[in-house]
Short mmCIF file of C-alpha atoms in Angstrom, two decimals:
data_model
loop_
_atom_site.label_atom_id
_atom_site.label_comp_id
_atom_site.label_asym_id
_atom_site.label_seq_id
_atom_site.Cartn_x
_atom_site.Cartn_y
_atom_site.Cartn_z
CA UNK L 718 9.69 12.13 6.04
CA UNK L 719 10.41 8.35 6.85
CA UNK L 720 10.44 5.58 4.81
CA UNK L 721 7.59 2.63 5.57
CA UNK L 722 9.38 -0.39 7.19
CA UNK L 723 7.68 -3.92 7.73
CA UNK L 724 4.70 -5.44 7.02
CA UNK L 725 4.74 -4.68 3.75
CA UNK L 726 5.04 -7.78 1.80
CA UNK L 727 1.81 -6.89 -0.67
CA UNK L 728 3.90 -4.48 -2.03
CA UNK L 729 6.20 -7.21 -3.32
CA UNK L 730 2.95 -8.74 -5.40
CA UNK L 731 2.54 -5.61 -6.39
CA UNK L 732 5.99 -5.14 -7.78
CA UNK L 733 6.37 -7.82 -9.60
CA UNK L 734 2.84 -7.63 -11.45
CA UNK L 735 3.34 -4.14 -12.24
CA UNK L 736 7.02 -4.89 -14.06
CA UNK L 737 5.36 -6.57 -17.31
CA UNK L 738 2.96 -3.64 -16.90
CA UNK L 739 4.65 -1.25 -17.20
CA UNK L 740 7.33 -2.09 -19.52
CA UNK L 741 4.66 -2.74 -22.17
CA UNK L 742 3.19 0.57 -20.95
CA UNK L 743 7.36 2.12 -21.29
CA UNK L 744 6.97 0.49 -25.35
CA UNK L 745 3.75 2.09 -26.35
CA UNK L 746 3.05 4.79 -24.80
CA UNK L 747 3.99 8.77 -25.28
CA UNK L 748 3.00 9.26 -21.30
CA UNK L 749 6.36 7.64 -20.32
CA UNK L 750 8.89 9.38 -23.08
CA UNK L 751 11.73 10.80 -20.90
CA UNK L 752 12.88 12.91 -23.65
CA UNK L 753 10.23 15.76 -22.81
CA UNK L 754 9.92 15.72 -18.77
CA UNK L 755 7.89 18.74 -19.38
CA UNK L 756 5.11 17.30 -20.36
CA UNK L 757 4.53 19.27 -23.18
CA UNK L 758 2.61 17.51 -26.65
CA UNK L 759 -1.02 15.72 -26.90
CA UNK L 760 0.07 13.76 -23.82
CA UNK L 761 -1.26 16.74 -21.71
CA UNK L 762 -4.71 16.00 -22.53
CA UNK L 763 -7.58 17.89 -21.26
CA UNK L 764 -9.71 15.87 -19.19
CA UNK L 765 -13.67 14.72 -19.43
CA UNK L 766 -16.56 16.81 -18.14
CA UNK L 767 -16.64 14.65 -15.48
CA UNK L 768 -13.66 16.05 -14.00
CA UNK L 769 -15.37 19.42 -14.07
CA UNK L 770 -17.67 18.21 -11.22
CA UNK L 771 -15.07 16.08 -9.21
CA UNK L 772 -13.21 19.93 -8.51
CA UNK L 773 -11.33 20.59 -11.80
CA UNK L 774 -9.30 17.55 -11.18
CA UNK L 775 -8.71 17.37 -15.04
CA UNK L 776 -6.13 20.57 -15.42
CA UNK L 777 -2.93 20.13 -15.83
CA UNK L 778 -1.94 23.53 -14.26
CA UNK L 779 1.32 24.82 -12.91
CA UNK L 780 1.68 23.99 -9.53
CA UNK L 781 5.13 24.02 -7.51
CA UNK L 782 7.77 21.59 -7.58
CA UNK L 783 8.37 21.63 -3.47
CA UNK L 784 6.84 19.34 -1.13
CA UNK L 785 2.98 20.62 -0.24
CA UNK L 786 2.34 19.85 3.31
CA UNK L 787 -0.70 22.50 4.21
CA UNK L 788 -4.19 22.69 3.94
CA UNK L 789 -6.05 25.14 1.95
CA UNK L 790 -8.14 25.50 4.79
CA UNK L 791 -5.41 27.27 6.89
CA UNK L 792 -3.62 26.65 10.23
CA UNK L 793 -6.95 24.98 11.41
CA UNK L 794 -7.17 22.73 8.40
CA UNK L 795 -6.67 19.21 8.29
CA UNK L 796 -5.56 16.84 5.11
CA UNK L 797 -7.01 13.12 5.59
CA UNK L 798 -5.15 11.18 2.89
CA UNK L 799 -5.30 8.02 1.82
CA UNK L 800 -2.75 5.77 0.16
CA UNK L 801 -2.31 2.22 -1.14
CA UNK L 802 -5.53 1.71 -3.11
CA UNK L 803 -8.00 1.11 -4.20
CA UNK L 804 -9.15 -1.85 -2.00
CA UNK L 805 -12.44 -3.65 -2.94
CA UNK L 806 -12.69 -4.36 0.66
CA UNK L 807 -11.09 -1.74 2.89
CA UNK L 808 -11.96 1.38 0.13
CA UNK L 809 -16.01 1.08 0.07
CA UNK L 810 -15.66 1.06 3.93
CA UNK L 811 -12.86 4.22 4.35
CA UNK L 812 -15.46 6.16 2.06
CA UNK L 813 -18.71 5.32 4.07
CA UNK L 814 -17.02 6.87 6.97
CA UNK L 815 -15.51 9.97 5.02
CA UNK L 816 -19.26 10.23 3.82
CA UNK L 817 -20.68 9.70 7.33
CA UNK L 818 -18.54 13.08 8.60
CA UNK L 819 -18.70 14.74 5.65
CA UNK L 820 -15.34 14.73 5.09
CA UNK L 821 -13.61 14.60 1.64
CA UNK L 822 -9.89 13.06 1.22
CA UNK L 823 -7.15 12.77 -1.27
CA UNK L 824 -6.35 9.55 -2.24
CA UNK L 825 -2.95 8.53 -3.16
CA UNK L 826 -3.54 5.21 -5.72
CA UNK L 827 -0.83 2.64 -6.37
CA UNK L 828 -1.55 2.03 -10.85
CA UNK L 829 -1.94 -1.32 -10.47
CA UNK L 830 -4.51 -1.02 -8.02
CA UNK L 831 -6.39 1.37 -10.00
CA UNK L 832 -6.27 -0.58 -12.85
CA UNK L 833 -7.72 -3.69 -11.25
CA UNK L 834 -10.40 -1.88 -9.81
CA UNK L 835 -11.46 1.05 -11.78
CA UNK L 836 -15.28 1.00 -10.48
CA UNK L 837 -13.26 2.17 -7.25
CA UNK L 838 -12.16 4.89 -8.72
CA UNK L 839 -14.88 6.16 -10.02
CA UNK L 840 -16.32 6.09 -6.88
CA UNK L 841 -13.85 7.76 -5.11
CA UNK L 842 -14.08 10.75 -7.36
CA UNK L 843 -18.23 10.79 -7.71
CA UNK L 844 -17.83 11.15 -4.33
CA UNK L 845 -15.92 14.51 -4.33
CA UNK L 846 -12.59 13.27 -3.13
CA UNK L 847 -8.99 14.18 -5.15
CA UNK L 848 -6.72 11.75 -6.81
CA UNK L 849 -3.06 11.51 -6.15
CA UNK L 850 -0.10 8.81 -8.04
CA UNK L 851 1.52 7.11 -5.38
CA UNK L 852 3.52 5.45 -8.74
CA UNK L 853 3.21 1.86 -10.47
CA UNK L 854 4.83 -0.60 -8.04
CA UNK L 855 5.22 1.43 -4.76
CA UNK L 856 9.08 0.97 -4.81
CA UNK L 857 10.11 2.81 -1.50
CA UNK L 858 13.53 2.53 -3.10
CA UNK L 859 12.71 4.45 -6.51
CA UNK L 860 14.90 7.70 -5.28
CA UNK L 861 17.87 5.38 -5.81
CA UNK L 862 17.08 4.32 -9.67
CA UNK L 863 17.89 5.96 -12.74
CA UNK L 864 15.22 8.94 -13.88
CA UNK L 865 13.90 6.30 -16.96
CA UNK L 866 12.48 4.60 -14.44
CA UNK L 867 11.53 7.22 -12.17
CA UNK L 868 9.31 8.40 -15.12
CA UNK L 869 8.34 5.06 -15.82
CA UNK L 870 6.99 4.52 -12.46
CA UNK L 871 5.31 8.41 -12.17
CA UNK L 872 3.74 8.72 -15.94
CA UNK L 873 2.70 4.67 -15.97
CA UNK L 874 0.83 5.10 -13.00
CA UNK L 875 -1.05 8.49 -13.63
CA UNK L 876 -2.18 7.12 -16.73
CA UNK L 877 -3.25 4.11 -15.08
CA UNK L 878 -4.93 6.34 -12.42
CA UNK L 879 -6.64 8.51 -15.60
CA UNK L 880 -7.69 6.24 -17.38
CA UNK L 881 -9.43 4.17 -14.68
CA UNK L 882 -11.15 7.58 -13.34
CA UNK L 883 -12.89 8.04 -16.90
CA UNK L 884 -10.59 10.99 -17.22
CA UNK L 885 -10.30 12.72 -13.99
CA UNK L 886 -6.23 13.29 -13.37
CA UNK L 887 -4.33 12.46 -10.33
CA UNK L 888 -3.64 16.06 -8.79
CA UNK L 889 -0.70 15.06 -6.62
CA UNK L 890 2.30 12.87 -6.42
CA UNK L 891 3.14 11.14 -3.37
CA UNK L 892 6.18 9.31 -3.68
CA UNK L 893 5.99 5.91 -1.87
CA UNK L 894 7.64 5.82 1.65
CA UNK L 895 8.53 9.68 0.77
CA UNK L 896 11.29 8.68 -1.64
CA UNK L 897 11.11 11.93 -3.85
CA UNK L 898 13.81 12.81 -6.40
CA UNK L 899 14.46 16.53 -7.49
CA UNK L 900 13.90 15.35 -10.78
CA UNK L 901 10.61 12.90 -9.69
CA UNK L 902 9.53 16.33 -8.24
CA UNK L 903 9.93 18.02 -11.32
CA UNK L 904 8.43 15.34 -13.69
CA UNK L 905 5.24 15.18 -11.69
CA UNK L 906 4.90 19.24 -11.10
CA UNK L 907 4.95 19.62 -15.08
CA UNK L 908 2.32 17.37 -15.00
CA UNK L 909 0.01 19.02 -12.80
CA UNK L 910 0.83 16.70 -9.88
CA UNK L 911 2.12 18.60 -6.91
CA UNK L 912 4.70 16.65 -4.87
CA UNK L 913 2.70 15.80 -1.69
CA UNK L 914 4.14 14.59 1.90
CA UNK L 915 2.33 14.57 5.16
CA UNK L 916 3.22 15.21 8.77
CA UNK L 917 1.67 12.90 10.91
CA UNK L 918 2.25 9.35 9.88
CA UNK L 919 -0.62 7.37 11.70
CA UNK L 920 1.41 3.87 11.43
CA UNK L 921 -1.39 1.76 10.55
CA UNK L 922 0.17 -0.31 8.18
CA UNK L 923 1.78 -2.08 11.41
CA UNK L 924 -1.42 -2.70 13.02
CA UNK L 925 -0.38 -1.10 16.48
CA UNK L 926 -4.48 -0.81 17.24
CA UNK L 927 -7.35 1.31 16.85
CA UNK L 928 -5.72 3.50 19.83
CA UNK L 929 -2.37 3.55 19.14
CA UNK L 930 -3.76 5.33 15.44
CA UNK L 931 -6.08 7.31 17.38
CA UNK L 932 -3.73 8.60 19.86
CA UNK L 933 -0.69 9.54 17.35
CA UNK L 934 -3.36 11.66 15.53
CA UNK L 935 -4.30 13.58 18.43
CA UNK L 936 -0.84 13.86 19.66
CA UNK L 937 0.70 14.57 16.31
CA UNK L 938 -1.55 16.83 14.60
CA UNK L 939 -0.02 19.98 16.14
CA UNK L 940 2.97 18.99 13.52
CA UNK L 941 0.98 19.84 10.86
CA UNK L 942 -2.03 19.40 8.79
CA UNK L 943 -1.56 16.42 6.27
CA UNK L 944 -2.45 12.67 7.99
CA UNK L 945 -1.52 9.70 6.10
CA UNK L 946 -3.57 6.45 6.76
CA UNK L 947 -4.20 3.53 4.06
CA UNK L 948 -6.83 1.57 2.37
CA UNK L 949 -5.14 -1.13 0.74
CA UNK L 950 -1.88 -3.54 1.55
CA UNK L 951 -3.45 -5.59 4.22
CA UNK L 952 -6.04 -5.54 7.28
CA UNK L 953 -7.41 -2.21 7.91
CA UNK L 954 -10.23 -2.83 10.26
CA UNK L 955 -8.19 -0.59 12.18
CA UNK L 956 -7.70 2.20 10.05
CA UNK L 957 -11.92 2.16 9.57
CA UNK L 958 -12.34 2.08 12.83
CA UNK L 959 -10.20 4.47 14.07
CA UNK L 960 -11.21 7.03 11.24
CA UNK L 961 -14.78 6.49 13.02
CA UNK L 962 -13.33 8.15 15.80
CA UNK L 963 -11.09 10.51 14.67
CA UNK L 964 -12.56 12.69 12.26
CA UNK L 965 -15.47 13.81 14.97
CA UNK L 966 -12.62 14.67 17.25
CA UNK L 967 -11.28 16.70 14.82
CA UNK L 968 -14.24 18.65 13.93
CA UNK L 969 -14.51 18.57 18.17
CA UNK L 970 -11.42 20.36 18.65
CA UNK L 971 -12.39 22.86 15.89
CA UNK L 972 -10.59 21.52 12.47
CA UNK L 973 -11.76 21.63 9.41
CA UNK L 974 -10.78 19.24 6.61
CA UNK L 975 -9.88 20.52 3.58
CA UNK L 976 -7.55 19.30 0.64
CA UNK L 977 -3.56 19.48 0.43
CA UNK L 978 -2.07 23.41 -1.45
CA UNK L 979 -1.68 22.87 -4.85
#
């Protein structure tokens, strides 16, 4: 697991709108008490009917605290996930093509993001994909802070992600730039979330070009299942495009996509 380097300067916006977010959110709100890491009391809530139909994405069930990496398909399964969104832009156009190849995806949502654009969400999940909090502020540096803010950053942004959804519950944690915690692991298993990495890091955050992603996905995905890509943070004409070409290669070479283990 590496951390994300350059090119990240959205994240820095990000950061500094989320702060007043989510210390209001830290004031009011029982989803960031660090007293009960648990999770246990009403903030558990069961989720909407609608989360029935997006896969059961509303249970808080036990799932394991260690970092999920395969596919629920098997050894011939691949994970297409998503992080960094919603997008108004680059989102719409990342689920035409998952819908083109009939593919479904788990996206990992920065809460600000879904806050600002909840119709995204909801589109994402109508669609059949699964939800995953990639935190408040995306602070690639968050495995360094104290576990207050940890939590802060976890339980702000899956109620962010919840609430935006109409009631559907992130059912992963990604931690951004893979900075878990054994404690950040903890909080978000006893919510349901299961700590989520990923093996082949596609790099398209640096713009390398449509066949520089291309090419690290066919030469990486021998590593293992779970691909990372992103919707949000920047330009990702090439991340569209090079999904175009990837996910028929995929199916070409006999994959089949499927969703992380919980």
């Amino acid at each position: 697991m590496v951390r994300h380097g350059g090119g990240r300067g959205w994240h820095g916006r990000v950061l500094a709108a989320a702060l007043g977010v989510t210390a209001v959110a830290a004031a009011t709100s029982v989803w960031t008490a660090q007293a009960d890491p648990s999770g246990g009391g009403k903030a558990q809530a069961d989720a909407s009917a609608s989360a029935d139909a997006a896969g059961a994405q509303g249970s808080a069930a036990k799932v394991a605290v260690t970092i999920a990496h395969a596919s629920d398909k098997g050894a011939r399964g691949v994970n297409i996930t998503i992080d960094d969104g919603p997008d108004p832009h680059w989102t719409p156009q990342v689920l035409q093509v998952l819908r083109e190849n009939g593919v479904k995806a788990t996206f990992c949502m920065v809460g600000t993001q879904a806050k600002a654009y909840p119709d995204m969400v909801k589109a994402v999940v109508a669609a059949g994909h699964r939800l995953c909090d990639h935190t408040v502020s995306h602070d690639t540096a968050m495995d360094h802070k104290s576990q207050a803010y940890q939590s802060r950053e976890i339980l702000d942004a899956e109620k962010m992600i919840t609430e935006a959804s109409g009631g559907v519950r992130p059912m992963y944690y990604r931690a951004p730039g893979g900075a878990f915690t054994p404690y950040s692991r903890q909080l978000a298993a006893s919510r349901g979330m299961r700590p989520l990495g990923w093996n082949v890091d596609t790099k398209d955050f640096e713009h390398p070009g449509t066949a520089a992603i291309v090419a690290t996905v066919k030469q990486e995905v021998r590593n293992g299942p779970t691909v990372l890509f992103h919707d949000a943070g920047g330009d990702r004409a090439q991340t569209v495009a090079a999904l175009r070409e990837v996910l028929p290669w995929l199916k070409q070479q006999g994959y089949s996509f499927g969703f992380p283990v919980r």
